[in-house]
Amino acid sequence: MNDSEVKLVHIVRHLDWMSAVEIAAVVAGAWLLTLVVRAGLPWVADRLRPSGRMKILPWIPVLRFLILLAAIGAIVPIVIRPTLQNMVVIFGAVGLAVGFAFKDYLSNVIGGVAAIIERAYRPDDWVRIGDAYGEVRSVGLRSLSLVTPDDSVVFIPHARLWDTNVSNANAGKRDLMCVADFFLHPDHDAAAVRQGLADVAVSSPYVNLDRSITIVLADEPWGTHYRVKAYPIDSRYQFEFISDLTVRAKMVFARVAASPVTAPVSEGCQPR
């Protein structure tokens, strides 16, 4: 037996059937706890008020990460003699080997840890990453899953954090700002239109009256651009809210004889 084999014997414990049972129990326990967190917390959150849901859902990736760390911490002493020298040797060798073999995967994992710590996005947040916009349904160690308004599921690796801007519309809050854009011919009663849009926003069944409502208008060479900025009672109602504003705003335009126009694409003033 050479020196390296002798060192390995001193580092790794002798594993018997009891050790195997302990490792299996730790893995099974971690797996069951992860299932409870992934399925149980969303079930509880859906039965609470929106404010309670937003407090519970962000803990899902944090708890899953803590369960993983606890499982690793429980298994390592079973396999390795827990001395400082042994830990340095084992983790150094494993880190070097894994770093070369799974470089891209580790980049995603590190990005996932950074996202969990910095809370760049959490379950129930509405985010835009690159061209993808949707609701964060789950945050794993390697990637997150978004559900788009078209009900498509998009999986985005956490490594995108390193080179892509992340726009978070609600950042853990239950509501987010919605913007409805309207384009009218300049020949109209601007005061009447502005008051009518304010009345439309205030009377919407989806509006959160605890947040501000703002009507912004600006004259452009092709007409007048109106923007209604308001918050729905819940981020999940954002599209219903904008649709409601749009339908009833057209009634206002018809009442005050204001004619809609189409904004030039080159102006970059298209509705969201």
Coordinates of C-alpha atoms in Angstrom, one line a residue:
M1 CA 0.0 0.0 0.0
N2 CA 1.6 3.3 -1.1
D3 CA 1.5 6.6 0.7
S4 CA -1.5 8.0 -1.2
E5 CA -3.6 4.9 -0.4
V6 CA -2.6 5.1 3.3
K7 CA -3.7 8.7 3.4
L8 CA -7.0 7.9 1.7
V9 CA -7.6 5.1 4.3
H10 CA -7.0 7.6 7.1
I11 CA -9.4 10.2 5.5
V12 CA -12.3 7.9 4.5
R13 CA -14.1 6.0 7.2
H14 CA -14.8 2.3 7.0
L15 CA -18.4 2.2 5.7
D16 CA -20.6 -0.7 6.9
W17 CA -24.3 -1.3 6.4
M18 CA -25.2 1.0 9.3
S19 CA -23.3 3.9 7.5
A20 CA -25.2 3.1 4.3
V21 CA -28.5 3.2 6.3
E22 CA -27.6 6.5 7.8
I23 CA -26.8 8.0 4.4
A24 CA -29.9 6.7 2.9
A25 CA -32.0 8.1 5.8
V26 CA -30.4 11.5 5.4
V27 CA -31.0 11.5 1.6
A28 CA -34.6 10.3 2.1
G29 CA -35.3 12.9 4.8
A30 CA -33.9 15.7 2.7
W31 CA -35.9 14.6 -0.3
L32 CA -39.1 14.5 1.7
L33 CA -38.5 17.9 3.3
T34 CA -37.9 19.4 -0.1
L35 CA -41.2 17.9 -1.4
V36 CA -43.0 19.4 1.6
V37 CA -41.4 22.8 1.0
R38 CA -42.1 22.8 -2.7
A39 CA -45.7 21.6 -2.4
G40 CA -46.8 22.6 1.1
L41 CA -45.8 26.2 1.2
P42 CA -47.5 27.2 -2.1
W43 CA -50.6 25.3 -0.9
V44 CA -50.6 27.4 2.3
A45 CA -49.7 30.6 0.4
D46 CA -52.7 30.2 -2.0
R47 CA -55.1 30.2 1.0
L48 CA -53.8 33.4 2.5
R49 CA -54.3 37.0 1.6
P50 CA -52.0 38.4 -1.1
S51 CA -49.8 40.1 1.4
G52 CA -49.3 36.8 3.3
R53 CA -48.6 34.9 0.1
M54 CA -45.8 37.3 -0.8
K55 CA -44.2 36.8 2.6
I56 CA -44.3 33.0 2.4
L57 CA -43.3 32.2 -1.2
P58 CA -39.8 33.9 -1.1
W59 CA -38.8 31.4 1.6
I60 CA -39.1 28.4 -0.7
P61 CA -35.7 28.6 -2.5
V62 CA -34.0 29.6 0.8
L63 CA -35.4 26.6 2.7
R64 CA -34.5 24.2 -0.2
F65 CA -31.0 25.6 -0.1
L66 CA -30.7 25.1 3.7
I67 CA -32.0 21.6 3.4
L68 CA -29.3 20.8 0.9
L69 CA -26.6 22.2 3.1
A70 CA -27.9 20.3 6.1
A71 CA -27.9 17.1 4.1
I72 CA -24.4 17.6 2.9
G73 CA -23.3 18.5 6.5
A74 CA -24.9 15.3 7.8
I75 CA -23.4 13.0 5.2
V76 CA -19.8 14.2 5.1
P77 CA -19.0 13.2 8.7
I78 CA -20.4 9.7 8.0
V79 CA -18.0 9.2 5.0
I80 CA -15.0 11.3 6.1
R81 CA -13.1 11.5 9.4
P82 CA -14.0 15.0 10.4
T83 CA -10.6 16.6 11.0
L84 CA -9.5 19.9 9.6
Q85 CA -6.7 18.4 7.5
N86 CA -9.0 15.8 6.0
M87 CA -11.7 18.4 5.2
V88 CA -9.1 20.6 3.4
V89 CA -7.8 17.7 1.4
I90 CA -11.2 16.3 0.4
F91 CA -12.9 19.6 -0.5
G92 CA -9.8 20.8 -2.3
A93 CA -9.7 17.7 -4.5
V94 CA -13.5 17.6 -5.1
G95 CA -13.6 21.3 -5.8
L96 CA -10.8 21.0 -8.4
A97 CA -12.4 18.0 -10.1
V98 CA -15.9 19.4 -10.1
G99 CA -14.7 22.8 -11.2
F100 CA -13.2 21.4 -14.4
A101 CA -16.0 18.9 -15.1
F102 CA -19.1 21.0 -14.3
K103 CA -17.9 24.6 -14.9
D104 CA -21.1 25.8 -16.5
Y105 CA -23.3 23.9 -14.1
L106 CA -21.4 25.5 -11.1
S107 CA -21.8 28.9 -12.7
N108 CA -25.5 28.4 -12.6
V109 CA -25.5 27.1 -9.1
I110 CA -23.4 30.0 -7.9
G111 CA -25.8 32.4 -9.7
G112 CA -28.7 30.6 -7.9
V113 CA -27.1 31.1 -4.5
A114 CA -26.5 34.8 -5.4
A115 CA -30.1 35.2 -6.5
I116 CA -31.4 33.6 -3.2
I117 CA -29.1 35.8 -1.1
E118 CA -29.7 39.0 -3.0
R119 CA -33.4 38.2 -3.7
A120 CA -33.0 39.3 -7.3
Y121 CA -36.2 37.3 -8.0
R122 CA -38.5 35.2 -5.8
P123 CA -41.6 33.0 -6.4
D124 CA -44.6 35.2 -7.4
D125 CA -42.3 38.0 -8.7
W126 CA -43.0 39.3 -12.2
V127 CA -39.6 39.7 -13.9
R128 CA -38.2 40.4 -17.3
I129 CA -34.9 38.6 -18.2
G130 CA -33.8 39.2 -21.7
D131 CA -36.9 38.8 -23.9
A132 CA -38.8 36.7 -21.4
Y133 CA -41.4 38.2 -19.1
G134 CA -43.5 36.3 -16.7
E135 CA -44.3 35.2 -13.2
V136 CA -41.6 33.3 -11.3
R137 CA -43.1 29.9 -10.3
S138 CA -40.0 28.3 -8.8
V139 CA -36.3 29.0 -8.1
G140 CA -34.0 26.0 -8.2
L141 CA -30.3 25.9 -7.7
R142 CA -29.6 25.7 -11.5
S143 CA -32.4 27.7 -13.0
L144 CA -35.7 29.4 -12.4
S145 CA -39.0 28.8 -14.2
L146 CA -41.2 31.6 -15.6
V147 CA -44.8 31.3 -16.7
T148 CA -45.4 33.9 -19.4
P149 CA -48.7 35.7 -20.0
D150 CA -49.3 33.1 -22.8
D151 CA -49.0 30.3 -20.3
S152 CA -45.7 29.1 -21.6
V153 CA -43.1 27.8 -19.1
V154 CA -39.6 29.3 -19.7
F155 CA -36.6 27.9 -17.9
I156 CA -33.7 30.4 -17.5
P157 CA -30.3 29.4 -16.1
H158 CA -29.1 31.5 -13.2
A159 CA -25.9 32.2 -15.0
R160 CA -27.8 34.8 -17.0
L161 CA -27.5 37.0 -13.9
W162 CA -23.8 37.6 -14.8
D163 CA -24.5 39.3 -18.2
T164 CA -28.2 40.2 -18.3
N165 CA -30.2 42.9 -16.7
V166 CA -33.1 41.6 -14.5
S167 CA -36.2 43.8 -14.3
N168 CA -38.4 43.0 -11.3
A169 CA -41.8 44.6 -11.5
N170 CA -43.0 43.9 -7.9
A171 CA -39.9 42.7 -6.0
G172 CA -41.7 40.7 -3.4
K173 CA -44.8 43.0 -3.1
R174 CA -48.3 42.0 -3.9
D175 CA -48.9 44.7 -6.5
L176 CA -47.0 46.3 -9.4
M177 CA -47.4 49.3 -11.5
C178 CA -49.5 48.9 -14.7
V179 CA -49.3 51.4 -17.6
A180 CA -52.1 51.8 -20.2
D181 CA -51.1 53.8 -23.2
F182 CA -53.5 55.8 -25.4
F183 CA -52.8 57.8 -28.6
L184 CA -55.3 60.5 -29.6
H185 CA -55.6 63.1 -32.4
P186 CA -54.4 66.5 -30.9
D187 CA -57.8 68.2 -31.6
H188 CA -59.7 67.3 -28.5
D189 CA -60.5 68.5 -25.0
A190 CA -57.4 67.4 -23.0
A191 CA -58.8 68.3 -19.6
A192 CA -62.0 66.3 -20.2
V193 CA -60.0 63.3 -21.4
R194 CA -57.6 63.5 -18.5
Q195 CA -60.4 63.6 -16.0
G196 CA -62.3 60.8 -17.7
L197 CA -59.2 58.6 -17.6
A198 CA -58.8 59.4 -13.9
D199 CA -62.4 58.4 -13.2
V200 CA -61.9 55.2 -15.2
A201 CA -58.9 54.2 -13.1
V202 CA -60.5 55.1 -9.8
S203 CA -63.7 53.1 -10.5
S204 CA -62.0 50.0 -11.8
P205 CA -62.8 46.8 -9.8
Y206 CA -59.1 45.8 -10.0
V207 CA -57.5 49.0 -8.7
N208 CA -55.6 49.4 -5.5
L209 CA -56.8 52.7 -4.1
D210 CA -54.1 52.7 -1.5
R211 CA -51.5 53.4 -4.2
S212 CA -51.2 56.5 -6.4
I213 CA -52.9 56.9 -9.7
T214 CA -51.2 59.2 -12.3
I215 CA -52.3 60.4 -15.7
V216 CA -49.5 61.7 -17.8
L217 CA -49.9 63.2 -21.3
A218 CA -47.4 64.6 -23.8
D219 CA -47.9 66.2 -27.2
E220 CA -46.1 64.4 -30.0
P221 CA -45.8 65.5 -33.7
W222 CA -48.4 62.8 -34.6
G223 CA -50.9 63.5 -31.7
T224 CA -51.2 63.3 -27.9
H225 CA -49.9 60.4 -25.9
Y226 CA -51.7 59.6 -22.6
R227 CA -50.4 57.2 -20.0
V228 CA -52.5 55.9 -17.1
K229 CA -50.2 54.6 -14.3
A230 CA -51.9 52.7 -11.5
Y231 CA -51.7 49.6 -9.3
P232 CA -54.0 46.6 -9.3
I233 CA -55.0 44.9 -6.0
D234 CA -52.8 41.9 -6.9
S235 CA -50.0 41.4 -9.5
R236 CA -52.0 38.5 -11.0
Y237 CA -54.7 40.9 -12.1
Q238 CA -52.4 43.1 -14.1
F239 CA -53.7 42.1 -17.6
E240 CA -57.4 42.2 -16.5
F241 CA -56.7 45.6 -15.1
I242 CA -55.1 47.0 -18.3
S243 CA -57.9 45.5 -20.3
D244 CA -60.6 47.1 -18.1
L245 CA -58.9 50.4 -18.4
T246 CA -58.7 50.1 -22.2
V247 CA -62.3 49.1 -22.7
R248 CA -63.7 51.9 -20.5
A249 CA -61.2 54.5 -21.8
K250 CA -62.7 54.0 -25.3
M251 CA -66.1 54.9 -23.9
V252 CA -64.6 58.2 -22.6
F253 CA -63.0 59.0 -26.0
A254 CA -66.4 58.4 -27.7
R255 CA -68.2 60.6 -25.2
V256 CA -65.8 63.6 -25.7
A257 CA -65.3 63.0 -29.4
A258 CA -61.6 62.3 -29.2
S259 CA -60.2 60.3 -32.1
P260 CA -57.5 57.6 -31.6
V261 CA -54.4 57.7 -33.8
T262 CA -51.6 55.2 -34.5
A263 CA -48.2 56.2 -33.1
P264 CA -45.3 55.8 -35.6
V265 CA -43.2 52.7 -34.8
S266 CA -40.1 54.8 -35.1
E267 CA -41.2 56.9 -32.2
G268 CA -41.0 53.9 -29.9
C269 CA -44.4 54.7 -28.3
Q270 CA -46.2 51.4 -28.7
P271 CA -48.5 50.1 -25.9
R272 CA -47.0 47.5 -23.6

